[in-house]
Amino acid sequence: MSSLKFLGGCREVGRSAVLLDTGSEKILMDYGIKLSDSESEDGIGRPEKVNLNIDGVLLTHCHLDHSGFIPNLYNRGYKGSVYATATTFDLAKTLWEDSIKIASMEGRQQDFVESDIKKIQRNQRRVTVGQTFPIVNSDVSIYGAGHVPGSSSFIVDTGEKTVMYTGDINTNDTRLMNGADPNYPDIDVLVMETTYSDIDHSPRKKLEEKFVKKIKERLAKDGVVIIPSFAIGRSQEILLILRKHGIKAPVYLDGMSVEATKKILRYPEFLRYPDELKKAYHNAKTPYNDNERKKALEGPSVIVTTAGMLGGGPFAYYIKEIYDEENCSILMTGYQVEGTAGRKLLDTGIYEPEKQGLDVKCYYEIFDFSAHCGRKELFDYVEKIDPEMVIAMHGEKAEEFIEDLEKRGQKAIAPEKGDTVSF
Ligand SMILES: [Zn+2]
Ligand SMILES: [Zn+2]
């Protein structure tokens, strides 16, 4: 008899963490945090504590909602291995180091320190897509997830059952990556993300065309087009789109996106057009101080920069310079979570992180780029895999999703934090 204990990421996006107990081994799958958690004192949502007698940790990808609490395991004395792709380890290191910096800047509780990241480096087991490796008596296989470079899904074959843990998944091709191909062996239990179980994304090609048309239209007004983007994945996709569609204005790349792009270029196996990304990166200018940023603002120009949800990074500098310039633009490229500066700007027209609040008069719009399956793809995914049981995680609408699955005759569960499911 095996069981899954859900330590976080239940009916919410953030702090994904599941413990698989096969009877002979305990395997932790992801151990993330929730950024901007209104219920915790310091705003960080942590997963439930796990006993350290685990036999291995599987990390699907670098994002902090999956990786953010792994260094804390080492802080508490964990001495075992973490399994992930080399790309994921490399990118996660950037995010872990950044977490330490931000926590100390904000005077928050430190869940881990630099030396814990070094401990991960000593205990990391780099695995590649297509590989199968053992953890005690179970065999673990790794598949590409199409979400961000390095992202993967794991299938654990316990000898009695096969359990698949998707992490974040995208079956659609984007300009950056090929979508996940759900050609898996037989799966008994499918633990899946459901971020967009209530939203259908518009086809990528159409979205790209609409986005590029808007950029061209705005550049024709001689203004600056600022494209706030997530450092990992989205910034690189935007660089590729700008190149593909022959945007003539100078392109700038700023913030953590620069380091992320350099790292991502080290792992061309995850990219659809690695040479194009290399060229796009080399053609982009990378401002390294505010004087350089001033030059970038001498439009017409395009600036791809962090933060993706507008709450910091060089974006905070740029917006102060352009917020009341009607020929300038802010084109958001990802979902703006409730409570973020981006969401507030969309809802109120005010950029709040500034003390007085900036009454934003420049043009702004959001484009629904996504690195996750939409509603239709999630249902297609389940249908293709046809498991005995679906466990829906990583989504605020997980309960509605399983109701819809049950109507289609699929056994499904949306666990709550702390629940254990046996099979
Ligand atoms: Zn993710
Ligand atoms: Zn996630």
Coordinates of C-alpha atoms and ligand atoms in Angstrom, one line a residue:
M1 CA 0.0 0.0 0.0
S2 CA 1.3 3.4 -1.0
S3 CA 0.2 6.9 0.1
L4 CA 0.6 10.5 -0.9
K5 CA 0.7 13.2 1.8
F6 CA -0.1 16.7 0.6
L7 CA 2.1 19.2 2.4
G8 CA 1.1 22.3 0.3
G9 CA -0.1 23.5 -3.1
C10 CA -3.7 22.3 -2.3
R11 CA -6.5 24.4 -3.9
E12 CA -3.9 27.1 -4.2
V13 CA -1.0 28.1 -6.4
G14 CA 2.2 28.1 -4.3
R15 CA 4.2 25.9 -1.9
S16 CA 3.8 22.7 -3.9
A17 CA 4.9 19.7 -1.8
V18 CA 3.9 16.1 -1.8
L19 CA 5.3 13.1 0.1
L20 CA 5.1 9.7 -1.6
D21 CA 5.4 6.8 0.8
T22 CA 5.6 3.5 -1.0
G23 CA 6.1 1.4 2.2
S24 CA 9.8 0.9 1.4
E25 CA 10.8 4.5 0.6
K26 CA 9.7 8.1 1.2
I27 CA 10.1 10.5 -1.8
L28 CA 9.4 14.2 -1.5
M29 CA 8.1 15.8 -4.7
D30 CA 8.8 19.5 -4.8
Y31 CA 9.1 21.6 -1.7
G32 CA 8.0 25.2 -2.5
I33 CA 6.9 28.4 -0.9
K34 CA 4.0 30.7 -1.6
L35 CA 5.1 34.3 -2.3
S36 CA 2.6 36.9 -1.1
D37 CA 0.6 34.8 1.4
S38 CA -1.8 37.0 3.2
E39 CA -2.2 34.5 6.1
S40 CA 1.4 34.4 7.2
E41 CA 3.0 37.1 9.3
D42 CA 5.9 37.8 7.0
G43 CA 4.0 37.2 3.8
I44 CA 5.7 33.9 2.9
G45 CA 3.6 30.8 2.9
R46 CA 5.6 27.7 3.9
P47 CA 4.8 24.0 3.2
E48 CA 4.1 21.6 6.1
K49 CA 7.2 20.4 7.9
V50 CA 8.4 17.0 6.7
N51 CA 10.3 14.4 8.7
L52 CA 13.9 14.3 7.5
N53 CA 14.1 10.6 7.1
I54 CA 13.3 10.8 3.4
D55 CA 15.1 8.9 0.7
G56 CA 15.2 11.6 -2.0
V57 CA 13.7 14.8 -3.2
L58 CA 12.4 15.2 -6.8
L59 CA 12.4 18.8 -8.0
T60 CA 10.4 19.4 -11.2
H61 CA 11.6 23.0 -12.0
C62 CA 13.3 26.1 -10.6
H63 CA 10.3 28.3 -9.7
L64 CA 10.1 29.1 -6.0
D65 CA 6.6 27.7 -5.6
H66 CA 8.2 24.3 -6.2
S67 CA 11.8 24.8 -5.1
G68 CA 11.8 27.6 -2.5
F69 CA 11.9 25.5 0.7
I70 CA 14.4 22.9 -0.4
P71 CA 17.3 24.8 1.1
N72 CA 15.4 24.8 4.4
L73 CA 15.6 21.0 4.5
Y74 CA 19.4 21.2 4.5
N75 CA 19.2 24.0 7.1
R76 CA 17.4 21.5 9.3
G77 CA 20.0 18.8 8.7
Y78 CA 18.8 16.8 5.6
K79 CA 21.8 15.0 4.1
G80 CA 20.2 13.2 1.2
S81 CA 19.9 13.8 -2.5
V82 CA 17.8 16.2 -4.6
Y83 CA 17.1 15.0 -8.2
A84 CA 16.5 17.5 -11.0
T85 CA 17.9 18.6 -14.4
A86 CA 21.2 20.5 -14.5
T87 CA 19.2 23.5 -15.9
T88 CA 16.8 23.4 -13.0
F89 CA 19.7 23.4 -10.4
D90 CA 21.4 26.2 -12.2
L91 CA 18.3 28.4 -12.4
A92 CA 17.1 27.6 -8.9
K93 CA 20.4 28.6 -7.5
T94 CA 19.8 32.1 -8.9
L95 CA 16.3 32.2 -7.3
W96 CA 17.5 30.8 -3.9
E97 CA 20.3 33.4 -3.7
D98 CA 17.9 36.1 -4.6
S99 CA 15.5 34.9 -1.8
I100 CA 18.3 35.3 0.8
K101 CA 19.0 38.8 -0.5
I102 CA 15.3 39.9 -0.4
A103 CA 14.7 38.4 3.0
S104 CA 17.7 40.3 4.5
M105 CA 16.6 43.5 2.7
E106 CA 13.1 43.2 4.1
G107 CA 14.4 42.1 7.5
R108 CA 12.4 38.9 7.2
Q109 CA 13.0 35.5 8.9
Q110 CA 15.8 33.6 7.1
D111 CA 14.7 30.1 6.3
F112 CA 18.1 29.2 5.0
V113 CA 21.6 30.7 4.4
E114 CA 24.2 30.6 1.6
S115 CA 25.9 27.5 3.1
D116 CA 22.6 25.6 2.7
I117 CA 22.7 26.3 -1.1
K118 CA 26.2 24.9 -1.1
K119 CA 25.0 21.8 0.6
I120 CA 22.4 21.3 -2.2
Q121 CA 25.2 21.6 -4.7
R122 CA 27.1 18.9 -3.0
N123 CA 24.1 16.6 -2.9
Q124 CA 22.5 17.4 -6.2
R125 CA 21.9 14.5 -8.6
R126 CA 21.6 15.8 -12.2
V127 CA 19.2 13.8 -14.2
T128 CA 18.1 14.2 -17.8
V129 CA 14.9 13.8 -19.7
G130 CA 14.5 10.3 -20.9
Q131 CA 16.5 8.8 -18.0
T132 CA 15.3 6.3 -15.4
F133 CA 17.0 6.1 -12.1
P134 CA 16.4 4.2 -8.8
I135 CA 15.5 5.6 -5.4
V136 CA 15.8 2.5 -3.1
N137 CA 13.3 0.1 -4.7
S138 CA 11.4 2.5 -6.9
D139 CA 12.3 3.5 -10.5
V140 CA 11.9 7.1 -11.4
S141 CA 11.6 8.3 -15.0
I142 CA 11.9 11.9 -16.1
Y143 CA 9.9 13.6 -18.9
G144 CA 10.0 17.1 -20.4
A145 CA 7.2 19.4 -19.1
G146 CA 7.3 22.2 -21.6
H147 CA 6.9 24.8 -18.9
V148 CA 10.2 26.6 -18.5
P149 CA 13.7 25.5 -19.6
G150 CA 14.8 22.5 -17.4
S151 CA 11.2 21.7 -16.3
S152 CA 10.2 18.1 -16.0
S153 CA 7.6 15.6 -14.8
F154 CA 8.4 12.5 -12.9
I155 CA 6.9 9.0 -13.0
V156 CA 7.6 6.8 -10.0
D157 CA 7.2 3.1 -10.5
T158 CA 6.9 1.6 -7.1
G159 CA 6.7 -2.0 -8.4
E160 CA 2.9 -2.1 -7.6
K161 CA 1.7 1.3 -8.9
T162 CA 2.9 4.0 -11.2
V163 CA 2.5 7.6 -9.9
M164 CA 3.0 10.6 -12.1
Y165 CA 3.7 14.0 -10.7
T166 CA 3.5 16.7 -13.4
G167 CA 4.9 19.8 -11.7
D168 CA 3.9 22.7 -13.9
I169 CA 3.1 21.6 -17.5
N170 CA 2.5 23.0 -20.9
T171 CA 1.5 20.8 -23.8
N172 CA 1.5 23.8 -26.3
D173 CA 4.6 24.7 -28.2
T174 CA 5.8 28.3 -27.6
R175 CA 8.5 30.1 -29.5
L176 CA 10.9 29.2 -26.7
M177 CA 10.1 25.5 -26.0
N178 CA 8.4 22.4 -27.4
G179 CA 5.2 21.5 -25.5
A180 CA 5.2 18.4 -23.3
D181 CA 4.3 15.2 -25.2
P182 CA 2.0 13.1 -23.0
N183 CA 3.3 9.8 -24.4
Y184 CA 3.8 8.0 -21.1
P185 CA 3.7 4.4 -20.0
D186 CA 0.5 3.4 -18.1
I187 CA -0.2 5.7 -15.2
D188 CA -2.3 4.6 -12.1
V189 CA -2.2 7.9 -10.1
L190 CA -1.9 11.2 -11.9
V191 CA -1.0 14.1 -9.6
M192 CA -1.4 17.2 -11.8
E193 CA -1.3 21.0 -11.8
T194 CA -4.5 22.8 -12.5
T195 CA -3.5 26.5 -12.6
Y196 CA -5.7 27.4 -15.5
S197 CA -8.5 24.8 -15.2
D198 CA -11.1 27.6 -15.8
I199 CA -9.4 29.5 -18.6
D200 CA -8.8 28.7 -22.2
H201 CA -5.7 30.5 -23.6
S202 CA -5.9 32.0 -27.0
P203 CA -3.7 30.3 -29.6
R204 CA -0.1 31.3 -29.2
K205 CA 0.3 32.4 -32.9
K206 CA -2.7 34.7 -32.7
L207 CA -1.5 36.2 -29.4
E208 CA 2.0 36.8 -30.8
E209 CA 0.5 38.6 -33.8
K210 CA -1.7 40.8 -31.6
F211 CA 1.2 41.5 -29.3
V212 CA 3.6 42.4 -32.1
K213 CA 1.0 44.6 -33.8
K214 CA 0.6 46.6 -30.6
I215 CA 4.4 47.0 -30.2
K216 CA 4.7 48.4 -33.7
E217 CA 1.7 50.7 -33.2
R218 CA 3.2 52.1 -30.0
L219 CA 6.8 52.4 -31.4
A220 CA 5.3 54.5 -34.2
K221 CA 4.5 57.1 -31.6
D222 CA 8.3 57.4 -30.9
G223 CA 7.8 56.2 -27.3
V224 CA 9.4 53.5 -25.1
V225 CA 7.7 50.1 -24.9
I226 CA 8.4 48.5 -21.6
I227 CA 7.7 44.7 -21.4
P228 CA 7.8 43.6 -17.8
S229 CA 8.5 39.8 -18.0
F230 CA 9.4 36.9 -15.7
A231 CA 13.2 36.4 -15.8
I232 CA 13.0 32.7 -16.5
G233 CA 11.3 31.6 -19.7
R234 CA 9.1 34.6 -20.6
S235 CA 11.9 37.1 -21.1
Q236 CA 13.6 34.7 -23.6
E237 CA 10.4 34.0 -25.4
I238 CA 9.8 37.8 -25.8
L239 CA 13.3 38.2 -27.2
L240 CA 12.6 35.5 -29.7
I241 CA 9.3 37.1 -30.7
L242 CA 10.9 40.5 -31.2
R243 CA 13.5 38.9 -33.4
K244 CA 11.1 36.8 -35.4
H245 CA 8.9 39.7 -36.2
G246 CA 11.8 42.0 -37.1
I247 CA 11.2 44.7 -34.5
K248 CA 13.6 47.5 -35.7
A249 CA 13.9 49.6 -32.6
P250 CA 16.8 48.9 -30.2
V251 CA 16.0 46.2 -27.7
Y252 CA 17.2 46.3 -24.1
L253 CA 17.2 43.4 -21.6
D254 CA 17.4 44.3 -17.9
G255 CA 17.2 42.8 -14.4
M256 CA 17.5 39.1 -13.5
S257 CA 16.5 38.3 -17.1
V258 CA 20.1 38.9 -18.2
E259 CA 21.6 36.2 -15.9
A260 CA 18.7 33.9 -16.6
T261 CA 19.2 34.2 -20.4
K262 CA 22.9 33.5 -20.1
K263 CA 22.2 30.4 -18.0
I264 CA 19.4 29.2 -20.3
L265 CA 21.7 29.4 -23.3
R266 CA 24.0 26.9 -21.6
Y267 CA 21.3 24.2 -22.1
P268 CA 20.2 24.3 -25.8
E269 CA 18.6 20.9 -25.5
F270 CA 15.5 22.5 -23.9
L271 CA 15.2 25.2 -26.6
R272 CA 13.4 25.2 -29.9
Y273 CA 15.6 27.8 -31.5
P274 CA 18.8 28.0 -29.5
D275 CA 20.8 29.8 -32.2
E276 CA 18.0 32.4 -32.7
L277 CA 18.0 33.1 -28.9
K278 CA 21.8 33.5 -28.9
K279 CA 21.5 36.1 -31.7
A280 CA 18.6 37.9 -30.0
Y281 CA 20.5 38.0 -26.8
H282 CA 23.7 39.3 -28.4
N283 CA 21.7 42.0 -30.2
A284 CA 20.0 43.2 -27.0
K285 CA 21.7 45.9 -25.0
T286 CA 22.0 45.2 -21.3
P287 CA 22.0 48.4 -19.1
Y288 CA 24.0 48.0 -15.9
N289 CA 23.3 51.2 -14.1
D290 CA 20.7 54.0 -14.1
N291 CA 22.8 56.1 -16.5
E292 CA 22.6 53.3 -19.0
R293 CA 18.9 53.0 -18.2
K294 CA 18.4 56.7 -19.1
K295 CA 19.9 56.0 -22.5
A296 CA 17.5 53.1 -23.0
L297 CA 14.7 55.5 -22.3
E298 CA 15.6 57.8 -25.3
G299 CA 13.0 55.9 -27.4
P300 CA 11.8 54.6 -29.6
S301 CA 13.0 51.5 -27.9
V302 CA 11.8 48.2 -26.4
I303 CA 12.8 47.3 -22.8
V304 CA 12.3 43.7 -21.6
T305 CA 12.8 43.7 -17.8
T306 CA 11.9 42.2 -14.5
A307 CA 9.7 42.2 -12.4
G308 CA 7.1 40.2 -14.3
M309 CA 4.4 41.4 -11.8
L310 CA 5.8 44.9 -11.6
G311 CA 6.8 44.7 -7.9
G312 CA 10.5 45.6 -8.2
G313 CA 13.5 45.0 -10.4
P314 CA 14.6 47.7 -12.8
F315 CA 10.9 48.1 -13.8
A316 CA 10.5 50.2 -10.6
Y317 CA 13.0 52.6 -12.0
Y318 CA 11.6 52.8 -15.5
I319 CA 8.0 53.4 -14.5
K320 CA 8.9 56.5 -12.6
E321 CA 10.4 58.0 -15.8
I322 CA 7.5 57.2 -18.2
Y323 CA 4.3 56.8 -16.2
D324 CA 2.9 60.1 -17.4
E325 CA 4.2 60.0 -21.0
E326 CA 1.3 59.2 -23.2
N327 CA 3.4 57.9 -26.1
C328 CA 5.1 55.3 -23.8
S329 CA 3.7 51.9 -23.0
I330 CA 3.7 49.0 -20.5
L331 CA 2.9 45.7 -22.1
M332 CA 2.5 43.0 -19.4
T333 CA 3.2 39.4 -20.6
G334 CA 1.9 37.2 -17.8
Y335 CA -0.8 36.7 -15.3
Q336 CA -0.8 39.3 -12.5
V337 CA -1.6 37.7 -9.2
E338 CA -4.0 39.3 -6.7
G339 CA -2.2 41.6 -4.4
T340 CA 0.7 42.4 -6.8
A341 CA 1.6 45.8 -8.1
G342 CA 0.7 44.6 -11.6
R343 CA -2.8 43.5 -10.6
K344 CA -3.3 46.9 -8.7
L345 CA -2.3 48.9 -11.8
L346 CA -4.7 47.0 -14.0
D347 CA -7.6 47.4 -11.4
T348 CA -7.0 51.0 -10.3
G349 CA -4.6 52.7 -12.8
I350 CA -2.2 53.4 -9.8
Y351 CA 1.3 52.1 -9.4
E352 CA 1.3 51.6 -5.7
P353 CA 4.8 50.6 -4.6
E354 CA 5.8 54.3 -5.0
K355 CA 5.0 56.2 -1.8
Q356 CA 2.5 58.6 -3.2
G357 CA 1.2 56.1 -5.8
L358 CA 1.8 57.0 -9.4
D359 CA -1.3 57.9 -11.4
V360 CA -0.3 56.0 -14.6
K361 CA -1.1 58.0 -17.8
C362 CA 1.0 56.0 -20.2
Y363 CA -0.6 53.2 -22.2
Y364 CA -0.8 49.8 -20.6
E365 CA -2.3 46.4 -21.5
I366 CA -1.9 42.8 -20.5
F367 CA -1.3 39.9 -22.9
D368 CA -2.2 36.4 -21.8
F369 CA 1.1 34.6 -22.4
S370 CA 1.2 31.5 -20.3
A371 CA 3.6 28.6 -19.6
H372 CA 0.8 26.3 -18.4
C373 CA -1.9 24.2 -20.1
G374 CA -5.3 26.0 -20.4
R375 CA -8.6 24.3 -19.5
K376 CA -9.0 22.4 -22.8
E377 CA -5.4 21.1 -22.7
L378 CA -5.8 19.8 -19.1
F379 CA -8.9 17.8 -20.0
D380 CA -7.2 16.5 -23.2
Y381 CA -4.2 15.6 -21.0
V382 CA -6.2 13.5 -18.6
E383 CA -8.1 11.8 -21.4
K384 CA -4.9 10.8 -23.2
I385 CA -3.3 9.4 -20.0
D386 CA -6.5 7.8 -18.8
P387 CA -5.3 7.1 -15.2
E388 CA -7.2 5.2 -12.4
M389 CA -7.2 8.3 -10.3
V390 CA -6.5 12.1 -10.8
I391 CA -5.3 14.2 -8.0
A392 CA -5.7 17.9 -8.7
M393 CA -3.2 20.3 -7.2
H394 CA -1.7 23.8 -7.9
G395 CA -4.9 25.5 -8.7
E396 CA -7.5 27.7 -7.0
K397 CA -10.3 26.0 -8.9
A398 CA -9.1 22.4 -8.3
E399 CA -12.4 21.4 -6.7
E400 CA -14.5 22.6 -9.7
F401 CA -12.0 20.8 -12.0
I402 CA -12.5 17.4 -10.3
E403 CA -16.2 17.8 -10.4
D404 CA -16.0 18.2 -14.1
L405 CA -13.8 15.2 -14.4
E406 CA -16.2 13.1 -12.3
K407 CA -19.0 14.1 -14.6
R408 CA -16.9 12.5 -17.4
G409 CA -16.5 9.3 -15.3
Q410 CA -13.0 10.0 -14.1
K411 CA -12.2 9.3 -10.5
A412 CA -10.6 12.4 -9.1
I413 CA -9.7 14.1 -5.8
A414 CA -8.7 17.7 -4.9
P415 CA -6.9 17.2 -1.5
E416 CA -6.6 19.8 1.2
K417 CA -3.3 20.6 2.9
G418 CA -2.5 17.8 5.4
D419 CA -4.6 15.2 3.6
T420 CA -3.2 11.7 2.9
V421 CA -4.5 9.6 0.0
S422 CA -3.8 5.9 0.0
F423 CA -3.9 3.6 -3.0
Ligands
ZN1 ZN 6.4 27.0 -12.6
ZN2 ZN 4.1 26.4 -10.1

